[in-house]
CSV table of C-alpha atoms in Angstrom, one decimal:
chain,number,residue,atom,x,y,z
A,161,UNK,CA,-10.3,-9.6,13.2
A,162,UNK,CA,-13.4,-10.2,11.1
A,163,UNK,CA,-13.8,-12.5,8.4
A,164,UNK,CA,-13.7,-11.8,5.0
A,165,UNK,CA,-17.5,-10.0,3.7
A,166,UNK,CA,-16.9,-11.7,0.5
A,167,UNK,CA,-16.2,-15.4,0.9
A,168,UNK,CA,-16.1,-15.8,-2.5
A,169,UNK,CA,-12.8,-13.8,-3.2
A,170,UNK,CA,-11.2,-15.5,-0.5
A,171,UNK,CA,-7.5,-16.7,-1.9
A,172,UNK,CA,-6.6,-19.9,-0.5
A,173,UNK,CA,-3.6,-20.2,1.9
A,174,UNK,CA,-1.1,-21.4,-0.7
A,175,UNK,CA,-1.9,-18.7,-3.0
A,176,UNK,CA,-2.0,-16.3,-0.3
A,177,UNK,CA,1.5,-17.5,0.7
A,178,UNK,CA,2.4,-17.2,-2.9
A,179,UNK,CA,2.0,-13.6,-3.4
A,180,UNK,CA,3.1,-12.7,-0.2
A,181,UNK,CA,6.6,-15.0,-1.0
A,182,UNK,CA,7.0,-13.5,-5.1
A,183,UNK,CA,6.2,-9.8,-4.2
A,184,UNK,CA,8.3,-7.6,-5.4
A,185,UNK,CA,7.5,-4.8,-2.5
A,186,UNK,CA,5.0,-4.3,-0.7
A,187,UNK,CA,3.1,-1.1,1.5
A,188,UNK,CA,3.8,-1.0,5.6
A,189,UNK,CA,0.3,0.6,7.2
A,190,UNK,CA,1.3,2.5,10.3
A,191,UNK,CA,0.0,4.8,12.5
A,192,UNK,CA,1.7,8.0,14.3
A,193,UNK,CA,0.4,9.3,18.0
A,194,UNK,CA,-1.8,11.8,15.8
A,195,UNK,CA,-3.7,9.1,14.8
A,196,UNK,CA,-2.7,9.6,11.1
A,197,UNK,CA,-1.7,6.0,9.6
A,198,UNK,CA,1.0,6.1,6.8
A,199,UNK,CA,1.3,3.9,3.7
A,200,UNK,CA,5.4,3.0,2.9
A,201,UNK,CA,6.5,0.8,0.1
A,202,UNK,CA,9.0,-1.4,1.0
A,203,UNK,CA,11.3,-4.2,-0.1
A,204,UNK,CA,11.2,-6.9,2.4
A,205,UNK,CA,11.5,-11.3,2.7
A,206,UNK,CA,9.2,-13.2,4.3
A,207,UNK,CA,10.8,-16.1,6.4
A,208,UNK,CA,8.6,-18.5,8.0
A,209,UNK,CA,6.0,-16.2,10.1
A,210,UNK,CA,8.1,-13.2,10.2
A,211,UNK,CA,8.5,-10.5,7.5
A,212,UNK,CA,11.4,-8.5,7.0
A,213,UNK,CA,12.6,-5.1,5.8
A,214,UNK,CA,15.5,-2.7,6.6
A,215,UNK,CA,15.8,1.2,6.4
A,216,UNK,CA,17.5,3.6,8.4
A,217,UNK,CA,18.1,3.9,12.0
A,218,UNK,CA,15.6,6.6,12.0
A,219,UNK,CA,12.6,7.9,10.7
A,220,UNK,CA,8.4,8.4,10.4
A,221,UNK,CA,8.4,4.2,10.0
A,222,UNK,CA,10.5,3.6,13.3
A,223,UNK,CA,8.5,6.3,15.5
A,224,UNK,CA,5.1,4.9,13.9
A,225,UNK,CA,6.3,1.2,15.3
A,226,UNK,CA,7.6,3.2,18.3
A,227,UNK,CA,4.0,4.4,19.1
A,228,UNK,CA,1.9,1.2,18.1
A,229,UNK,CA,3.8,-2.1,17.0
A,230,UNK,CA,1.0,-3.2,15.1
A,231,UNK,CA,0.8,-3.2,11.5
A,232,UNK,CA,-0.3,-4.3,8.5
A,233,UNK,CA,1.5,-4.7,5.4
A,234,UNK,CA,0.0,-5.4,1.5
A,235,UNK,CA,1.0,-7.0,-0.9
A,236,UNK,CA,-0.5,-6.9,-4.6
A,237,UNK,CA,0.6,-9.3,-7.3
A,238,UNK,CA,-0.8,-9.3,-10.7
A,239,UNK,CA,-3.5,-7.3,-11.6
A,240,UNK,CA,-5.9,-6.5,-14.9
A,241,UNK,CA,-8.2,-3.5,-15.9
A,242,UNK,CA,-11.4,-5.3,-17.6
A,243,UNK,CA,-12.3,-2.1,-19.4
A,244,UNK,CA,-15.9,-3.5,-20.6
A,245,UNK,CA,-16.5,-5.2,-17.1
A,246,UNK,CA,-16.1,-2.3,-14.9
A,247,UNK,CA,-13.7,-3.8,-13.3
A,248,UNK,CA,-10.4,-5.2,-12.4
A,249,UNK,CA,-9.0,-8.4,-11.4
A,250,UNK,CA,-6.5,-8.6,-8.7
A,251,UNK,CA,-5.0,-10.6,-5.9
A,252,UNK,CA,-3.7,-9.1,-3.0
A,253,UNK,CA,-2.9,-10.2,0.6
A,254,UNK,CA,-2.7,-8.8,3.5
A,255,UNK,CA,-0.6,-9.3,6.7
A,256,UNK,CA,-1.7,-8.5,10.2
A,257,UNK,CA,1.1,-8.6,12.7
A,258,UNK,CA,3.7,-6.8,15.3
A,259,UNK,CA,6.6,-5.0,14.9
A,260,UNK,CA,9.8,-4.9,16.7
A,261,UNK,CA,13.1,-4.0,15.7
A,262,UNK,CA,15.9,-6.4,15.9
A,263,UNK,CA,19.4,-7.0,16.7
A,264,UNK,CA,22.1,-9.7,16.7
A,265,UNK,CA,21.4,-12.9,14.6
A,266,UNK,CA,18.4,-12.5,13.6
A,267,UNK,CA,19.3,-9.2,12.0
A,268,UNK,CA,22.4,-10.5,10.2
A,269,UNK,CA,20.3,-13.5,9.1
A,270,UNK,CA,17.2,-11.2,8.0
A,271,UNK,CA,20.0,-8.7,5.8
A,272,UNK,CA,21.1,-12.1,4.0
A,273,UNK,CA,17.8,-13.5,3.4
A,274,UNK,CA,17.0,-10.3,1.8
A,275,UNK,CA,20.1,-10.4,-0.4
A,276,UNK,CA,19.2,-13.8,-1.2
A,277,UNK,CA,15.9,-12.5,-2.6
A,278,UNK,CA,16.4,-9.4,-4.3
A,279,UNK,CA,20.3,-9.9,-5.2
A,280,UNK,CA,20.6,-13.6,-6.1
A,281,UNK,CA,23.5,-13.2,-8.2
A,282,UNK,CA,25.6,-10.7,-5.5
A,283,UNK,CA,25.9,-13.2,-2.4
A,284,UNK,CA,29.3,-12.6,-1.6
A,285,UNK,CA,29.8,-9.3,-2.4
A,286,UNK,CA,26.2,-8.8,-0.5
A,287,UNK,CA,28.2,-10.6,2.4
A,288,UNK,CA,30.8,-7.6,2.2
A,289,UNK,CA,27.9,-4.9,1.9
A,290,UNK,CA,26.1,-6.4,5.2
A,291,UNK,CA,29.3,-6.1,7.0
A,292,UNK,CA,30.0,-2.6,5.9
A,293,UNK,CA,26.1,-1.3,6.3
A,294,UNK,CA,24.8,-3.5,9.2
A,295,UNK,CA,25.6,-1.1,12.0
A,296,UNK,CA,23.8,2.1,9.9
A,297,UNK,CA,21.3,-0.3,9.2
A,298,UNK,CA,17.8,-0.5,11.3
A,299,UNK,CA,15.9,-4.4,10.3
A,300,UNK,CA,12.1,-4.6,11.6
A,301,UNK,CA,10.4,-8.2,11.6
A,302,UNK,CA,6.6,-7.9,11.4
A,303,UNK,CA,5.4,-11.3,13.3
A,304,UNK,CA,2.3,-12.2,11.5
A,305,UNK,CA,-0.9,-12.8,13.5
A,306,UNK,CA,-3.3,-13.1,10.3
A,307,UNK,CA,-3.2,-13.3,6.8
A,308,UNK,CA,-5.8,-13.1,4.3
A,309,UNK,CA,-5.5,-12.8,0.1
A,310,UNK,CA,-8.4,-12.0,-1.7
A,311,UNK,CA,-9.2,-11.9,-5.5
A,312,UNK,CA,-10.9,-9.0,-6.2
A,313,UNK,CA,-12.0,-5.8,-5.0
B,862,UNK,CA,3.7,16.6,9.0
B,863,UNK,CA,7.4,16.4,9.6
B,864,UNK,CA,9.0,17.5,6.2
B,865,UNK,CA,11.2,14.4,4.1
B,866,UNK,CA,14.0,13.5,6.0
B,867,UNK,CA,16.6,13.1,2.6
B,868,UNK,CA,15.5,15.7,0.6
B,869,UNK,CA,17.2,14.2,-2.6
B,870,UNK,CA,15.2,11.8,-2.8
B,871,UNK,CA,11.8,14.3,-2.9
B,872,UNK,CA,10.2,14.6,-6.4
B,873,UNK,CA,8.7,18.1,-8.0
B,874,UNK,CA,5.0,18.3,-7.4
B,875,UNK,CA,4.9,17.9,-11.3
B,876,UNK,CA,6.5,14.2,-10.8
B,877,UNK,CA,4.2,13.6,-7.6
B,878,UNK,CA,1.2,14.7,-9.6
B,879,UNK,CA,2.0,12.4,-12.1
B,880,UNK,CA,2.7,9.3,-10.1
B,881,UNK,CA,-1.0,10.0,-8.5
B,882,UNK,CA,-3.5,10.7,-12.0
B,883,UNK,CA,-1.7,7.7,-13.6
B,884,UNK,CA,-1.3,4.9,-10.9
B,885,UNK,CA,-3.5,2.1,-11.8
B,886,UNK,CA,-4.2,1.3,-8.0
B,887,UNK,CA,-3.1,2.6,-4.3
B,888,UNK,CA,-3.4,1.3,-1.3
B,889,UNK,CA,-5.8,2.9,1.0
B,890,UNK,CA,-4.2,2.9,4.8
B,891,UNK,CA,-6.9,3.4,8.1
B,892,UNK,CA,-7.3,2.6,11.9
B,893,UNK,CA,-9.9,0.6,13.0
B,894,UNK,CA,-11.3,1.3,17.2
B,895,UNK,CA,-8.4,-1.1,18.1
B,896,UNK,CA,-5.5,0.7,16.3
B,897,UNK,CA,-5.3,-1.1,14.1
B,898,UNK,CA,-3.8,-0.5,10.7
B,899,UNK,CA,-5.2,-1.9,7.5
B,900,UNK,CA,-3.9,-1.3,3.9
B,901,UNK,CA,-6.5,-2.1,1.4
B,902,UNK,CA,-5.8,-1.7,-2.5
B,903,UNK,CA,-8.4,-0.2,-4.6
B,904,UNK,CA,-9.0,1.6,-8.3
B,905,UNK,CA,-9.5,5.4,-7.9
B,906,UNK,CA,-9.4,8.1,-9.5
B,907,UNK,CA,-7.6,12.1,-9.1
B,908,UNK,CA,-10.1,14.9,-9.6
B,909,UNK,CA,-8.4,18.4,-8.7
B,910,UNK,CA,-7.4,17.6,-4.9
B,911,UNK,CA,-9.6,14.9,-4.4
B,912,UNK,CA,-8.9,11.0,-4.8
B,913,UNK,CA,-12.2,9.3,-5.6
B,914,UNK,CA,-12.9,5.4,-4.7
B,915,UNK,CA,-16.2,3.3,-4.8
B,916,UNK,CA,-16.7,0.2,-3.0
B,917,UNK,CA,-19.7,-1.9,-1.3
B,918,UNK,CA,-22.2,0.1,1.0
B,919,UNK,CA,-20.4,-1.8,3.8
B,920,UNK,CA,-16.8,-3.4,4.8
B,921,UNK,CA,-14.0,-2.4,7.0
B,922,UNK,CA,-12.8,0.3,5.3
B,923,UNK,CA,-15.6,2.4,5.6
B,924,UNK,CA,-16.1,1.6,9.2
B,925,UNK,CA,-12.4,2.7,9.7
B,926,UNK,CA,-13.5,5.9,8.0
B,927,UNK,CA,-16.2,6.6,10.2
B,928,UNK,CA,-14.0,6.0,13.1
B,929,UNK,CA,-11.1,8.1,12.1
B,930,UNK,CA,-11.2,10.1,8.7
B,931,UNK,CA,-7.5,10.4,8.8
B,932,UNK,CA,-6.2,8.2,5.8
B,933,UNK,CA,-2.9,8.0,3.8
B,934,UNK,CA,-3.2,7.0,0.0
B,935,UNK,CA,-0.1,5.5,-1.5
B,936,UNK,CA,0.7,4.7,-5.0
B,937,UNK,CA,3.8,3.2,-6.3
B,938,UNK,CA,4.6,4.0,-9.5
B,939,UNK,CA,8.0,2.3,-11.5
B,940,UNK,CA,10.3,0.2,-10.1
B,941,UNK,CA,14.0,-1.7,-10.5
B,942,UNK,CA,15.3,-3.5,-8.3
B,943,UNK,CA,19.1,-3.1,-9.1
B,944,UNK,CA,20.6,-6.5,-8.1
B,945,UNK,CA,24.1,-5.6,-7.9
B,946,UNK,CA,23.6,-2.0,-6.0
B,947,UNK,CA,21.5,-3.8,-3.2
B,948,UNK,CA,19.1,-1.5,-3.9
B,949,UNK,CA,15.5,-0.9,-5.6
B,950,UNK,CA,15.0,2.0,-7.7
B,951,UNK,CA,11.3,3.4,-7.2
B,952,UNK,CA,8.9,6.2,-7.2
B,953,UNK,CA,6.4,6.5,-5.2
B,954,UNK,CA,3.6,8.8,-3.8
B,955,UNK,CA,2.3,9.3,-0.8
B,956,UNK,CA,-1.1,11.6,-0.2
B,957,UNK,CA,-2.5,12.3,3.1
B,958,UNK,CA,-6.2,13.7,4.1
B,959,UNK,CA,-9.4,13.1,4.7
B,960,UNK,CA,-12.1,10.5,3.8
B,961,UNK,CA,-15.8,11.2,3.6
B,962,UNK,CA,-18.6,9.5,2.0
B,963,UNK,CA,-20.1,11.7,-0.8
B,964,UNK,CA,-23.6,11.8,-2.4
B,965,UNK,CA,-25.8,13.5,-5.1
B,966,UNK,CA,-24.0,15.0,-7.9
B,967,UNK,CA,-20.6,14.9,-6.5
B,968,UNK,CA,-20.9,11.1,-6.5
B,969,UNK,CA,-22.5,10.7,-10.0
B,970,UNK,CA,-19.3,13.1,-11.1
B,971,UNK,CA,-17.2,10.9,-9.5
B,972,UNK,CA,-18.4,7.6,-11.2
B,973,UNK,CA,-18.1,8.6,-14.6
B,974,UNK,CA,-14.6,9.8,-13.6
B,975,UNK,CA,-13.3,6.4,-12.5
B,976,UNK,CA,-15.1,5.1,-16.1
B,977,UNK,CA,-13.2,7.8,-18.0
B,978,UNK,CA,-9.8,6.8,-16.1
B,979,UNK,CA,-10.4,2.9,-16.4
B,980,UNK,CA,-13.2,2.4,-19.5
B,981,UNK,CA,-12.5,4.9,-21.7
B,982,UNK,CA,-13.6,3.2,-25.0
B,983,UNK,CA,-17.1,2.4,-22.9
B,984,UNK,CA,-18.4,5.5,-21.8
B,985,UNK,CA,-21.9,4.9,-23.0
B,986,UNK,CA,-21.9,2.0,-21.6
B,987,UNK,CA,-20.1,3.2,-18.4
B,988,UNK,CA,-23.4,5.4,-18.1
B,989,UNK,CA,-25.7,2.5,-18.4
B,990,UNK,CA,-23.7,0.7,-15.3
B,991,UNK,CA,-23.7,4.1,-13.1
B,992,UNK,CA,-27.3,3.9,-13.4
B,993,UNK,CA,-28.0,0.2,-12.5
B,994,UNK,CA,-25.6,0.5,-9.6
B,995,UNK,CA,-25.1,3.8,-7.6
B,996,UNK,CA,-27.7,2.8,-5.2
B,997,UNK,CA,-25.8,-0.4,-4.4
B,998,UNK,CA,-22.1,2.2,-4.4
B,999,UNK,CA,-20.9,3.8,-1.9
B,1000,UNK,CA,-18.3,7.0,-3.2
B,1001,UNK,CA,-15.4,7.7,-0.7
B,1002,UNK,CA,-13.8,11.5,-1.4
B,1003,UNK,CA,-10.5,12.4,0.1
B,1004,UNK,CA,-9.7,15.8,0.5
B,1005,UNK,CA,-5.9,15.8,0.0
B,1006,UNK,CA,-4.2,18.1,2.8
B,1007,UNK,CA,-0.5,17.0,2.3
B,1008,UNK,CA,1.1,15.3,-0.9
B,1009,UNK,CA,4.6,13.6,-0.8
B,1010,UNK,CA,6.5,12.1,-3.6
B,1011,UNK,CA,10.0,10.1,-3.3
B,1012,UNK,CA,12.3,8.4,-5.6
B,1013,UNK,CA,14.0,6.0,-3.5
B,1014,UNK,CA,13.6,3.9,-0.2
């Protein structure tokens, strides 16, 4: 992985952390055995080094991983045209990792961190709703080899 | 291209369409030699079935391009996450093709289309910055060969 061409908008790791933590979805990058990569938004939670989402048991996602685990998923958090300036400020990060679907514990774990972050209010009945789903229910953790959050573009 | 496994959930070409001229961003997926995925985010702008994007003359993204032209442009447009459905209402758009760095008067047309979507109240001054700076821009085109739009995860 290289480094960043523009030390300047390099976010610092907190930050980076930050917006990965707070956002709201972000976009999994894959690849299919065409060699045509895919951009899905996604709900997800990060925990520790891993980030989560669930779909389907099936799917272009699940073949893509299938094909080539790696991935990289982006996150944007607040952004701002500055008509007069050409431009527009950003920050964005992006995670660099692996992908493997899970089972067991760390699935049923994964499911209620991810109730705990979209559905704060719905823990119990979110309880009910993993019981009733988790078997229909494919979860993917992305472990993440490098992260970077940057500024600008 | 495998067609949309739920078809409920597919939007009108109208809706898709719309999603794509007004999204304030996407996020630009590639491969790099080692298969590896990156999702980038990045202004652009929709002329006909071309998505327009400028950048530096160098960075990763363009040496993805010249590896594999293959790309997938996403843009998300609203969102809701609805707390007590365990679910996230959302539509988004996915547009596949090819990327290609353009030149000469496609690339000047190009410019003062990403001023028009982004500076409209400074196209005067829009035409000053063009000047001062194509040399230093490099214009990416993608031809769009398949356009998706979906409602829902």
């Amino acid at each position: 992985m290289k480094s960043m061409r523009k030390i300047d908008r390099q976010m610092t790791a907190e930050e980076t952390l930050g917006v990965l933590t707070k956002g709201e979805y972000g976009i999994l990058s894959t690849i299919d055995m065409n060699g045509q990569p895919f951009g899905t938004p996604l709900s997800y939670v990060l925990k520790e080094d891993n980030i989560y989402f669930h779909g389907a048991l099936e799917g272009t996602k699940l073949d893509n991983i299938y094909f080539n685990e790696k991935v990289c998923f982006t996150v944007v958090g607040s952004t701002k045209v500055l008509e007069d300036k050409f431009s527009t400020e950003f920050e964005s990060i992006m995670a660099f990792g692996d992908a493997s679907i899970i089972e067991g514990e760390e699935k049923l774990q994964a499911l209620r961190e991810i109730i705990k972050k979209y559905s704060p209010s719905f823990i119990e009945a979110g309880e009910v709703y993993i019981n009733r789903a988790i078997e229909k229910t494919c979860v993917v953790r992305i472990k993440i080899t490098h992260l970077t959050g940057k500024h600008r573009i």
